[in-house]
């Protein structure tokens, strides 16, 4: 019998993102909006296990953290992790390469935390490893940008300033770990629908160049959670609220303390609450679970690194 070698498998962990600042300009000719945003990676992770095959097939299955099926996530060619694997295979010009991707999801689906983009970033790193593709981080960046605006950031993680449509990322150093409580809704919001609502509310008067998020960058530099609380800003929040008025209840759910501030994450509906420390996070999460305003409540810290091989 010929020796076929051991089946190669690799496990990659990839974080969710929240936007500490999301300044949105007017729609561009290509339909995207010019952004000036500060990304922050938090320790809510999806895990992608890639197993190499030689049959040229790329397929995926997606389960919850408890191993239950997730029928709401497509597993066909529209799945962003599948698109990432196919894109990398084309780039490597090796049509016989195949892979099975097994995704264990903790990042909320259609929640404004870039769960689909995280899986794309994770699939790029996993397939580059399992296929021994040898592409550099810089080369993966170029592929990432074609998959989605948030994908390059999720390769890097940490904190970063995002410009262009969000795909141009410049790392930002931060002195501190920040603590978050995350309110998750079972029903997601469509990102294009939220941007369309943003345009409708702006009535075509959107600014061409969004202003720079100086206050958030300064708060990251000094590591001051109180300063960050005052600086948090999301220009998409009114659009998310307009499409889903009940978000107002969630934003108020934390009450005056111990939350320092709350902000809708990305295009929503996930809402995040900044707290001073781990203990406050536990207390607030307990209180918010009892109020049952959200379908799920998570505790998170950031910043954390981007997509990484862990096994
Ligand atoms: O880049 P990505 O595929 O994640 O974007 C999803 C959708 O969000 C886009 O099709 C567009 O409608 C909207 N979007 C936008 N401006 C951005 C990023 C996303 O209008 N800067």
mmCIF file of C-alpha atoms and ligand atoms in Angstrom:
data_model
loop_
_atom_site.group_PDB
_atom_site.id
_atom_site.type_symbol
_atom_site.label_atom_id
_atom_site.label_comp_id
_atom_site.label_asym_id
_atom_site.label_seq_id
_atom_site.Cartn_x
_atom_site.Cartn_y
_atom_site.Cartn_z
ATOM 1 C CA UNK A 1 0.000 0.000 0.000
ATOM 2 C CA UNK A 2 1.462 3.432 -0.863
ATOM 3 C CA UNK A 3 2.322 5.714 2.013
ATOM 4 C CA UNK A 4 -0.079 8.658 1.873
ATOM 5 C CA UNK A 5 1.210 10.489 4.944
ATOM 6 C CA UNK A 6 -0.645 11.826 7.946
ATOM 7 C CA UNK A 7 -3.702 14.026 7.361
ATOM 8 C CA UNK A 8 -2.608 17.587 8.029
ATOM 9 C CA UNK A 9 -4.846 19.637 10.258
ATOM 10 C CA UNK A 10 -4.381 23.057 11.867
ATOM 11 C CA UNK A 11 -6.453 25.066 14.338
ATOM 12 C CA UNK A 12 -6.631 28.881 14.174
ATOM 13 C CA UNK A 13 -8.182 31.257 16.692
ATOM 14 C CA UNK A 14 -9.498 34.613 15.494
ATOM 15 C CA UNK A 15 -11.010 37.431 17.588
ATOM 16 C CA UNK A 16 -14.096 39.610 17.198
ATOM 17 C CA UNK A 17 -13.737 43.359 16.738
ATOM 18 C CA UNK A 18 -15.541 46.334 18.119
ATOM 19 C CA UNK A 19 -15.184 49.894 16.819
ATOM 20 C CA UNK A 20 -14.139 52.387 19.497
ATOM 21 C CA UNK A 21 -14.729 55.134 16.949
ATOM 22 C CA UNK A 22 -16.666 54.741 13.707
ATOM 23 C CA UNK A 23 -16.698 58.029 11.793
ATOM 24 C CA UNK A 24 -18.569 57.601 8.528
ATOM 25 C CA UNK A 25 -18.273 59.826 5.459
ATOM 26 C CA UNK A 26 -20.479 60.033 2.388
ATOM 27 C CA UNK A 27 -21.021 57.089 0.037
ATOM 28 C CA UNK A 28 -18.262 56.827 -2.588
ATOM 29 C CA UNK A 29 -18.705 56.083 -6.287
ATOM 30 C CA UNK A 30 -18.146 52.347 -5.557
ATOM 31 C CA UNK A 31 -20.950 52.382 -2.956
ATOM 32 C CA UNK A 32 -18.628 52.040 0.032
ATOM 33 C CA UNK A 33 -18.364 54.766 2.667
ATOM 34 C CA UNK A 34 -15.150 56.518 3.519
ATOM 35 C CA UNK A 35 -14.332 55.635 7.134
ATOM 36 C CA UNK A 36 -12.111 56.836 9.900
ATOM 37 C CA UNK A 37 -12.422 54.126 12.499
ATOM 38 C CA UNK A 38 -10.565 52.674 15.457
ATOM 39 C CA UNK A 39 -10.732 48.887 15.597
ATOM 40 C CA UNK A 40 -10.225 47.011 18.876
ATOM 41 C CA UNK A 41 -9.907 43.198 18.934
ATOM 42 C CA UNK A 42 -11.549 41.467 21.916
ATOM 43 C CA UNK A 43 -11.177 37.938 23.291
ATOM 44 C CA UNK A 44 -14.408 36.544 21.875
ATOM 45 C CA UNK A 45 -13.001 33.963 19.465
ATOM 46 C CA UNK A 46 -14.106 31.837 16.542
ATOM 47 C CA UNK A 47 -11.998 28.710 16.021
ATOM 48 C CA UNK A 48 -11.301 27.342 12.561
ATOM 49 C CA UNK A 49 -9.881 23.861 12.083
ATOM 50 C CA UNK A 50 -8.599 23.295 8.544
ATOM 51 C CA UNK A 51 -7.937 19.754 7.318
ATOM 52 C CA UNK A 52 -6.108 19.475 4.000
ATOM 53 C CA UNK A 53 -7.387 17.177 1.229
ATOM 54 C CA UNK A 54 -6.121 16.511 -2.295
ATOM 55 C CA UNK A 55 -9.480 16.405 -4.081
ATOM 56 C CA UNK A 56 -9.829 20.090 -4.944
ATOM 57 C CA UNK A 57 -12.974 20.445 -2.815
ATOM 58 C CA UNK A 58 -13.395 23.341 -0.371
ATOM 59 C CA UNK A 59 -16.179 22.856 2.145
ATOM 60 C CA UNK A 60 -17.206 24.081 5.556
ATOM 61 C CA UNK A 61 -19.359 23.191 8.522
ATOM 62 C CA UNK A 62 -20.272 25.630 11.277
ATOM 63 C CA UNK A 63 -21.255 24.842 14.871
ATOM 64 C CA UNK A 64 -21.850 26.814 18.069
ATOM 65 C CA UNK A 65 -19.390 26.782 20.966
ATOM 66 C CA UNK A 66 -21.418 23.846 22.323
ATOM 67 C CA UNK A 67 -21.176 21.931 19.037
ATOM 68 C CA UNK A 68 -24.778 22.560 17.911
ATOM 69 C CA UNK A 69 -25.508 23.238 14.215
ATOM 70 C CA UNK A 70 -25.949 26.861 13.041
ATOM 71 C CA UNK A 71 -28.374 26.757 10.085
ATOM 72 C CA UNK A 72 -28.374 30.570 9.838
ATOM 73 C CA UNK A 73 -24.774 30.553 8.525
ATOM 74 C CA UNK A 74 -24.523 29.606 4.808
ATOM 75 C CA UNK A 75 -22.120 26.757 3.998
ATOM 76 C CA UNK A 76 -22.067 27.252 0.217
ATOM 77 C CA UNK A 77 -19.729 29.377 -1.932
ATOM 78 C CA UNK A 78 -21.107 32.548 -0.307
ATOM 79 C CA UNK A 79 -19.531 31.594 3.039
ATOM 80 C CA UNK A 80 -16.681 34.074 3.519
ATOM 81 C CA UNK A 81 -14.285 31.425 4.874
ATOM 82 C CA UNK A 82 -14.882 29.284 1.757
ATOM 83 C CA UNK A 83 -14.301 32.355 -0.445
ATOM 84 C CA UNK A 84 -11.050 33.022 1.433
ATOM 85 C CA UNK A 85 -9.808 29.453 0.883
ATOM 86 C CA UNK A 86 -10.709 29.532 -2.839
ATOM 87 C CA UNK A 87 -9.028 32.929 -3.254
ATOM 88 C CA UNK A 88 -5.831 31.664 -1.607
ATOM 89 C CA UNK A 89 -5.836 28.487 -3.717
ATOM 90 C CA UNK A 90 -6.181 30.595 -6.891
ATOM 91 C CA UNK A 91 -3.350 32.831 -5.705
ATOM 92 C CA UNK A 92 -1.152 29.759 -5.096
ATOM 93 C CA UNK A 93 -2.228 28.399 -8.501
ATOM 94 C CA UNK A 94 -2.724 24.882 -7.077
ATOM 95 C CA UNK A 95 -6.213 23.794 -8.247
ATOM 96 C CA UNK A 96 -5.920 20.292 -6.685
ATOM 97 C CA UNK A 97 -5.650 21.622 -3.154
ATOM 98 C CA UNK A 98 -8.729 20.949 -1.062
ATOM 99 C CA UNK A 99 -9.679 21.688 2.515
ATOM 100 C CA UNK A 100 -12.388 21.011 5.020
ATOM 101 C CA UNK A 101 -13.034 23.967 7.339
ATOM 102 C CA UNK A 102 -14.721 23.303 10.665
ATOM 103 C CA UNK A 103 -15.793 26.569 12.343
ATOM 104 C CA UNK A 104 -16.738 26.772 16.002
ATOM 105 C CA UNK A 105 -18.475 30.153 16.400
ATOM 106 C CA UNK A 106 -18.591 32.351 19.473
ATOM 107 C CA UNK A 107 -18.731 35.683 17.610
ATOM 108 C CA UNK A 108 -22.379 36.785 17.182
ATOM 109 C CA UNK A 109 -23.733 36.316 13.631
ATOM 110 C CA UNK A 110 -24.670 39.590 11.813
ATOM 111 C CA UNK A 111 -23.936 41.380 15.083
ATOM 112 C CA UNK A 112 -21.565 44.182 14.044
ATOM 113 C CA UNK A 113 -18.532 42.323 15.450
ATOM 114 C CA UNK A 114 -17.189 41.132 12.072
ATOM 115 C CA UNK A 115 -17.854 37.427 12.652
ATOM 116 C CA UNK A 116 -17.893 36.554 8.934
ATOM 117 C CA UNK A 117 -14.758 38.619 8.294
ATOM 118 C CA UNK A 118 -13.046 36.925 11.259
ATOM 119 C CA UNK A 119 -13.721 33.523 9.700
ATOM 120 C CA UNK A 120 -12.276 34.742 6.389
ATOM 121 C CA UNK A 121 -9.113 35.978 8.136
ATOM 122 C CA UNK A 122 -8.891 32.700 10.069
ATOM 123 C CA UNK A 123 -9.344 30.625 6.908
ATOM 124 C CA UNK A 124 -6.545 32.541 5.125
ATOM 125 C CA UNK A 125 -4.111 31.867 7.980
ATOM 126 C CA UNK A 126 -5.239 28.237 8.416
ATOM 127 C CA UNK A 127 -5.081 27.333 4.701
ATOM 128 C CA UNK A 128 -1.766 29.126 4.177
ATOM 129 C CA UNK A 129 -0.394 26.920 6.964
ATOM 130 C CA UNK A 130 -2.073 23.607 6.145
ATOM 131 C CA UNK A 131 -1.298 23.903 2.405
ATOM 132 C CA UNK A 132 2.235 25.174 3.188
ATOM 133 C CA UNK A 133 1.419 28.175 1.001
ATOM 134 C CA UNK A 134 4.295 30.243 2.372
ATOM 135 C CA UNK A 135 2.617 33.625 1.783
ATOM 136 C CA UNK A 136 3.824 36.444 4.050
ATOM 137 C CA UNK A 137 1.502 38.455 6.275
ATOM 138 C CA UNK A 138 1.857 41.301 3.775
ATOM 139 C CA UNK A 139 0.728 39.035 0.914
ATOM 140 C CA UNK A 140 -2.218 37.770 2.979
ATOM 141 C CA UNK A 141 -3.192 41.419 3.665
ATOM 142 C CA UNK A 142 -3.719 42.041 -0.049
ATOM 143 C CA UNK A 143 -6.012 39.004 -0.334
ATOM 144 C CA UNK A 144 -7.838 39.980 2.875
ATOM 145 C CA UNK A 145 -8.767 43.424 1.542
ATOM 146 C CA UNK A 146 -10.540 41.898 -1.462
ATOM 147 C CA UNK A 147 -12.669 39.683 0.827
ATOM 148 C CA UNK A 148 -14.107 42.448 3.017
ATOM 149 C CA UNK A 149 -13.359 45.777 4.665
ATOM 150 C CA UNK A 150 -12.747 44.300 8.146
ATOM 151 C CA UNK A 151 -10.686 41.265 7.106
ATOM 152 C CA UNK A 152 -7.220 42.944 7.096
ATOM 153 C CA UNK A 153 -7.731 44.176 10.680
ATOM 154 C CA UNK A 154 -8.661 40.686 11.875
ATOM 155 C CA UNK A 155 -5.362 39.322 10.533
ATOM 156 C CA UNK A 156 -3.549 41.830 12.752
ATOM 157 C CA UNK A 157 -5.786 42.334 15.802
ATOM 158 C CA UNK A 158 -4.740 44.686 18.611
ATOM 159 C CA UNK A 159 -5.904 48.261 18.102
ATOM 160 C CA UNK A 160 -5.719 49.942 14.717
ATOM 161 C CA UNK A 161 -6.788 53.037 12.872
ATOM 162 C CA UNK A 162 -8.816 52.030 9.807
ATOM 163 C CA UNK A 163 -9.135 54.322 6.786
ATOM 164 C CA UNK A 164 -10.381 54.001 3.211
ATOM 165 C CA UNK A 165 -13.396 51.677 3.497
ATOM 166 C CA UNK A 166 -11.766 50.297 6.670
ATOM 167 C CA UNK A 167 -9.317 48.012 4.881
ATOM 168 C CA UNK A 168 -6.252 50.247 5.319
ATOM 169 C CA UNK A 169 -5.058 49.544 8.840
ATOM 170 C CA UNK A 170 -2.366 51.269 10.868
ATOM 171 C CA UNK A 171 -1.550 49.674 14.245
ATOM 172 C CA UNK A 172 -2.139 51.846 17.314
ATOM 173 C CA UNK A 173 -0.358 51.098 20.575
ATOM 174 C CA UNK A 174 -2.282 51.060 23.801
ATOM 175 C CA UNK A 175 -1.006 50.997 27.364
ATOM 176 C CA UNK A 176 -3.959 49.224 28.866
ATOM 177 C CA UNK A 177 -6.317 46.298 28.792
ATOM 178 C CA UNK A 178 -9.948 47.455 28.553
ATOM 179 C CA UNK A 179 -12.883 45.525 29.990
ATOM 180 C CA UNK A 180 -16.221 45.057 28.256
ATOM 181 C CA UNK A 181 -19.653 43.579 28.739
ATOM 182 C CA UNK A 182 -21.286 42.698 25.434
ATOM 183 C CA UNK A 183 -25.052 42.589 24.899
ATOM 184 C CA UNK A 184 -25.940 40.219 22.055
ATOM 185 C CA UNK A 185 -29.261 39.938 20.171
ATOM 186 C CA UNK A 186 -30.345 36.726 18.466
ATOM 187 C CA UNK A 187 -31.636 38.727 15.461
ATOM 188 C CA UNK A 188 -28.808 40.373 13.533
ATOM 189 C CA UNK A 189 -28.822 43.472 11.317
ATOM 190 C CA UNK A 190 -27.665 43.552 7.690
ATOM 191 C CA UNK A 191 -24.597 45.786 7.298
ATOM 192 C CA UNK A 192 -25.634 47.105 3.819
ATOM 193 C CA UNK A 193 -29.118 47.905 5.207
ATOM 194 C CA UNK A 194 -27.618 49.920 8.081
ATOM 195 C CA UNK A 195 -25.355 51.884 5.694
ATOM 196 C CA UNK A 196 -28.372 52.510 3.415
ATOM 197 C CA UNK A 197 -30.312 53.831 6.422
ATOM 198 C CA UNK A 198 -27.323 56.026 7.312
ATOM 199 C CA UNK A 199 -27.525 57.529 3.788
ATOM 200 C CA UNK A 200 -31.280 58.009 4.071
ATOM 201 C CA UNK A 201 -30.930 59.807 7.422
ATOM 202 C CA UNK A 202 -28.086 61.967 6.067
ATOM 203 C CA UNK A 203 -30.334 62.927 3.117
ATOM 204 C CA UNK A 204 -27.339 63.027 0.761
ATOM 205 C CA UNK A 205 -25.590 65.612 2.943
ATOM 206 C CA UNK A 206 -22.951 63.228 4.338
ATOM 207 C CA UNK A 207 -19.450 64.641 4.793
ATOM 208 C CA UNK A 208 -16.892 63.540 2.224
ATOM 209 C CA UNK A 209 -14.004 63.136 4.628
ATOM 210 C CA UNK A 210 -14.823 61.902 8.117
ATOM 211 C CA UNK A 211 -12.871 63.620 10.896
ATOM 212 C CA UNK A 212 -10.075 61.776 12.667
ATOM 213 C CA UNK A 213 -10.812 60.003 15.957
ATOM 214 C CA UNK A 214 -8.267 62.018 17.989
ATOM 215 C CA UNK A 215 -9.958 61.564 21.368
ATOM 216 C CA UNK A 216 -10.074 57.749 21.093
ATOM 217 C CA UNK A 217 -6.444 57.603 19.926
ATOM 218 C CA UNK A 218 -5.384 59.799 22.861
ATOM 219 C CA UNK A 219 -7.334 57.619 25.331
ATOM 220 C CA UNK A 220 -5.658 54.492 23.950
ATOM 221 C CA UNK A 221 -2.261 56.158 24.213
ATOM 222 C CA UNK A 222 -2.783 57.068 27.864
ATOM 223 C CA UNK A 223 -4.634 53.841 28.694
ATOM 224 C CA UNK A 224 -7.341 55.888 30.424
ATOM 225 C CA UNK A 225 -10.713 54.079 30.499
ATOM 226 C CA UNK A 226 -12.558 57.214 31.724
ATOM 227 C CA UNK A 227 -11.199 59.208 28.779
ATOM 228 C CA UNK A 228 -12.113 56.359 26.409
ATOM 229 C CA UNK A 229 -15.659 56.309 27.832
ATOM 230 C CA UNK A 230 -16.173 59.955 26.859
ATOM 231 C CA UNK A 231 -14.578 59.475 23.439
ATOM 232 C CA UNK A 232 -16.502 56.388 22.169
ATOM 233 C CA UNK A 233 -18.469 57.312 19.040
ATOM 234 C CA UNK A 234 -20.394 55.394 16.378
ATOM 235 C CA UNK A 235 -21.954 57.325 13.489
ATOM 236 C CA UNK A 236 -23.934 54.217 12.464
ATOM 237 C CA UNK A 237 -25.770 54.041 15.812
ATOM 238 C CA UNK A 238 -28.689 56.328 14.749
ATOM 239 C CA UNK A 239 -29.208 54.181 11.631
ATOM 240 C CA UNK A 240 -29.140 50.931 13.657
ATOM 241 C CA UNK A 241 -31.595 52.485 16.155
ATOM 242 C CA UNK A 242 -33.851 53.682 13.355
ATOM 243 C CA UNK A 243 -34.064 50.134 11.950
ATOM 244 C CA UNK A 244 -34.359 48.536 15.401
ATOM 245 C CA UNK A 245 -35.887 51.059 17.898
ATOM 246 C CA UNK A 246 -35.780 48.516 20.742
ATOM 247 C CA UNK A 247 -31.976 48.931 20.817
ATOM 248 C CA UNK A 248 -32.609 52.010 22.972
ATOM 249 C CA UNK A 249 -33.626 49.711 25.838
ATOM 250 C CA UNK A 250 -30.379 47.787 25.532
ATOM 251 C CA UNK A 251 -28.234 50.924 25.446
ATOM 252 C CA UNK A 252 -29.880 52.037 28.711
ATOM 253 C CA UNK A 253 -29.781 48.555 30.269
ATOM 254 C CA UNK A 254 -26.535 49.124 32.133
ATOM 255 C CA UNK A 255 -27.877 52.016 34.219
ATOM 256 C CA UNK A 256 -25.502 54.634 35.613
ATOM 257 C CA UNK A 257 -22.905 52.211 37.142
ATOM 258 C CA UNK A 258 -20.662 50.299 36.919
ATOM 259 C CA UNK A 259 -20.673 50.899 33.150
ATOM 260 C CA UNK A 260 -18.570 53.897 32.131
ATOM 261 C CA UNK A 261 -20.214 54.128 28.703
ATOM 262 C CA UNK A 262 -22.014 52.123 26.053
ATOM 263 C CA UNK A 263 -21.810 52.099 22.276
ATOM 264 C CA UNK A 264 -23.361 50.097 19.435
ATOM 265 C CA UNK A 265 -20.693 47.876 17.860
ATOM 266 C CA UNK A 266 -20.121 48.506 14.128
ATOM 267 C CA UNK A 267 -23.416 48.264 12.244
ATOM 268 C CA UNK A 268 -25.065 46.684 15.319
ATOM 269 C CA UNK A 269 -27.176 45.443 16.878
ATOM 270 C CA UNK A 270 -24.594 44.190 19.433
ATOM 271 C CA UNK A 271 -24.092 46.841 22.125
ATOM 272 C CA UNK A 272 -20.925 47.021 24.223
ATOM 273 C CA UNK A 273 -20.429 48.477 27.700
ATOM 274 C CA UNK A 274 -17.045 49.709 28.896
ATOM 275 C CA UNK A 275 -16.372 48.880 32.567
ATOM 276 C CA UNK A 276 -13.378 49.675 34.791
ATOM 277 C CA UNK A 277 -12.263 46.115 35.655
ATOM 278 C CA UNK A 278 -13.064 42.380 35.667
ATOM 279 C CA UNK A 279 -15.109 42.572 38.853
ATOM 280 C CA UNK A 280 -17.371 45.296 37.453
ATOM 281 C CA UNK A 281 -17.766 43.218 34.294
ATOM 282 C CA UNK A 282 -18.969 40.219 36.336
ATOM 283 C CA UNK A 283 -21.414 42.377 38.324
ATOM 284 C CA UNK A 284 -22.828 44.128 35.271
ATOM 285 C CA UNK A 285 -23.134 40.885 33.296
ATOM 286 C CA UNK A 286 -25.045 39.291 36.186
ATOM 287 C CA UNK A 287 -27.404 42.262 36.372
ATOM 288 C CA UNK A 288 -27.937 42.365 32.597
ATOM 289 C CA UNK A 289 -28.621 38.618 32.423
ATOM 290 C CA UNK A 290 -31.270 39.083 35.144
ATOM 291 C CA UNK A 291 -32.881 41.965 33.186
ATOM 292 C CA UNK A 292 -33.049 39.715 30.090
ATOM 293 C CA UNK A 293 -32.912 42.676 27.693
ATOM 294 C CA UNK A 294 -30.336 40.823 25.590
ATOM 295 C CA UNK A 295 -30.455 37.254 24.280
ATOM 296 C CA UNK A 296 -26.901 36.675 25.502
ATOM 297 C CA UNK A 297 -24.382 38.620 27.583
ATOM 298 C CA UNK A 298 -20.609 38.105 27.179
ATOM 299 C CA UNK A 299 -17.602 39.419 29.074
ATOM 300 C CA UNK A 300 -14.540 40.416 27.078
ATOM 301 C CA UNK A 301 -11.136 42.085 27.244
ATOM 302 C CA UNK A 302 -9.114 43.813 24.589
ATOM 303 C CA UNK A 303 -6.864 44.325 22.826
ATOM 304 C CA UNK A 304 -5.824 40.793 21.779
ATOM 305 C CA UNK A 305 -3.827 39.573 18.742
ATOM 306 C CA UNK A 306 -5.464 38.719 15.405
ATOM 307 C CA UNK A 307 -5.778 35.340 13.638
ATOM 308 C CA UNK A 308 -3.174 32.901 15.042
ATOM 309 C CA UNK A 309 -2.393 29.199 14.708
ATOM 310 C CA UNK A 310 -3.034 27.605 18.114
ATOM 311 C CA UNK A 311 -2.721 23.892 17.358
HETATM 312 O O1 LIG B 1 -16.604 45.208 2.985
HETATM 313 P P1 LIG B 1 -17.757 44.382 3.413
HETATM 314 O O2 LIG B 1 -18.105 43.308 2.416
HETATM 315 O O3 LIG B 1 -17.643 43.845 4.808
HETATM 316 O O4 LIG B 1 -19.002 45.374 3.458
HETATM 317 C C1 LIG B 1 -20.323 44.916 3.543
HETATM 318 C C2 LIG B 1 -21.251 46.029 3.077
HETATM 319 O O5 LIG B 1 -21.234 47.099 4.034
HETATM 320 C C3 LIG B 1 -20.891 46.675 1.768
HETATM 321 O O6 LIG B 1 -21.462 45.968 0.691
HETATM 322 C C4 LIG B 1 -21.486 48.060 1.899
HETATM 323 O O7 LIG B 1 -22.883 48.033 1.666
HETATM 324 C C5 LIG B 1 -21.299 48.363 3.372
HETATM 325 N N1 LIG B 1 -20.063 49.124 3.653
HETATM 326 C C6 LIG B 1 -20.000 50.464 3.304
HETATM 327 N N2 LIG B 1 -18.867 51.176 3.565
HETATM 328 C C7 LIG B 1 -17.810 50.597 4.182
HETATM 329 C C8 LIG B 1 -17.851 49.234 4.556
HETATM 330 C C9 LIG B 1 -19.005 48.524 4.279
HETATM 331 O O8 LIG B 1 -20.960 51.019 2.743
HETATM 332 N N3 LIG B 1 -16.732 51.325 4.444
#
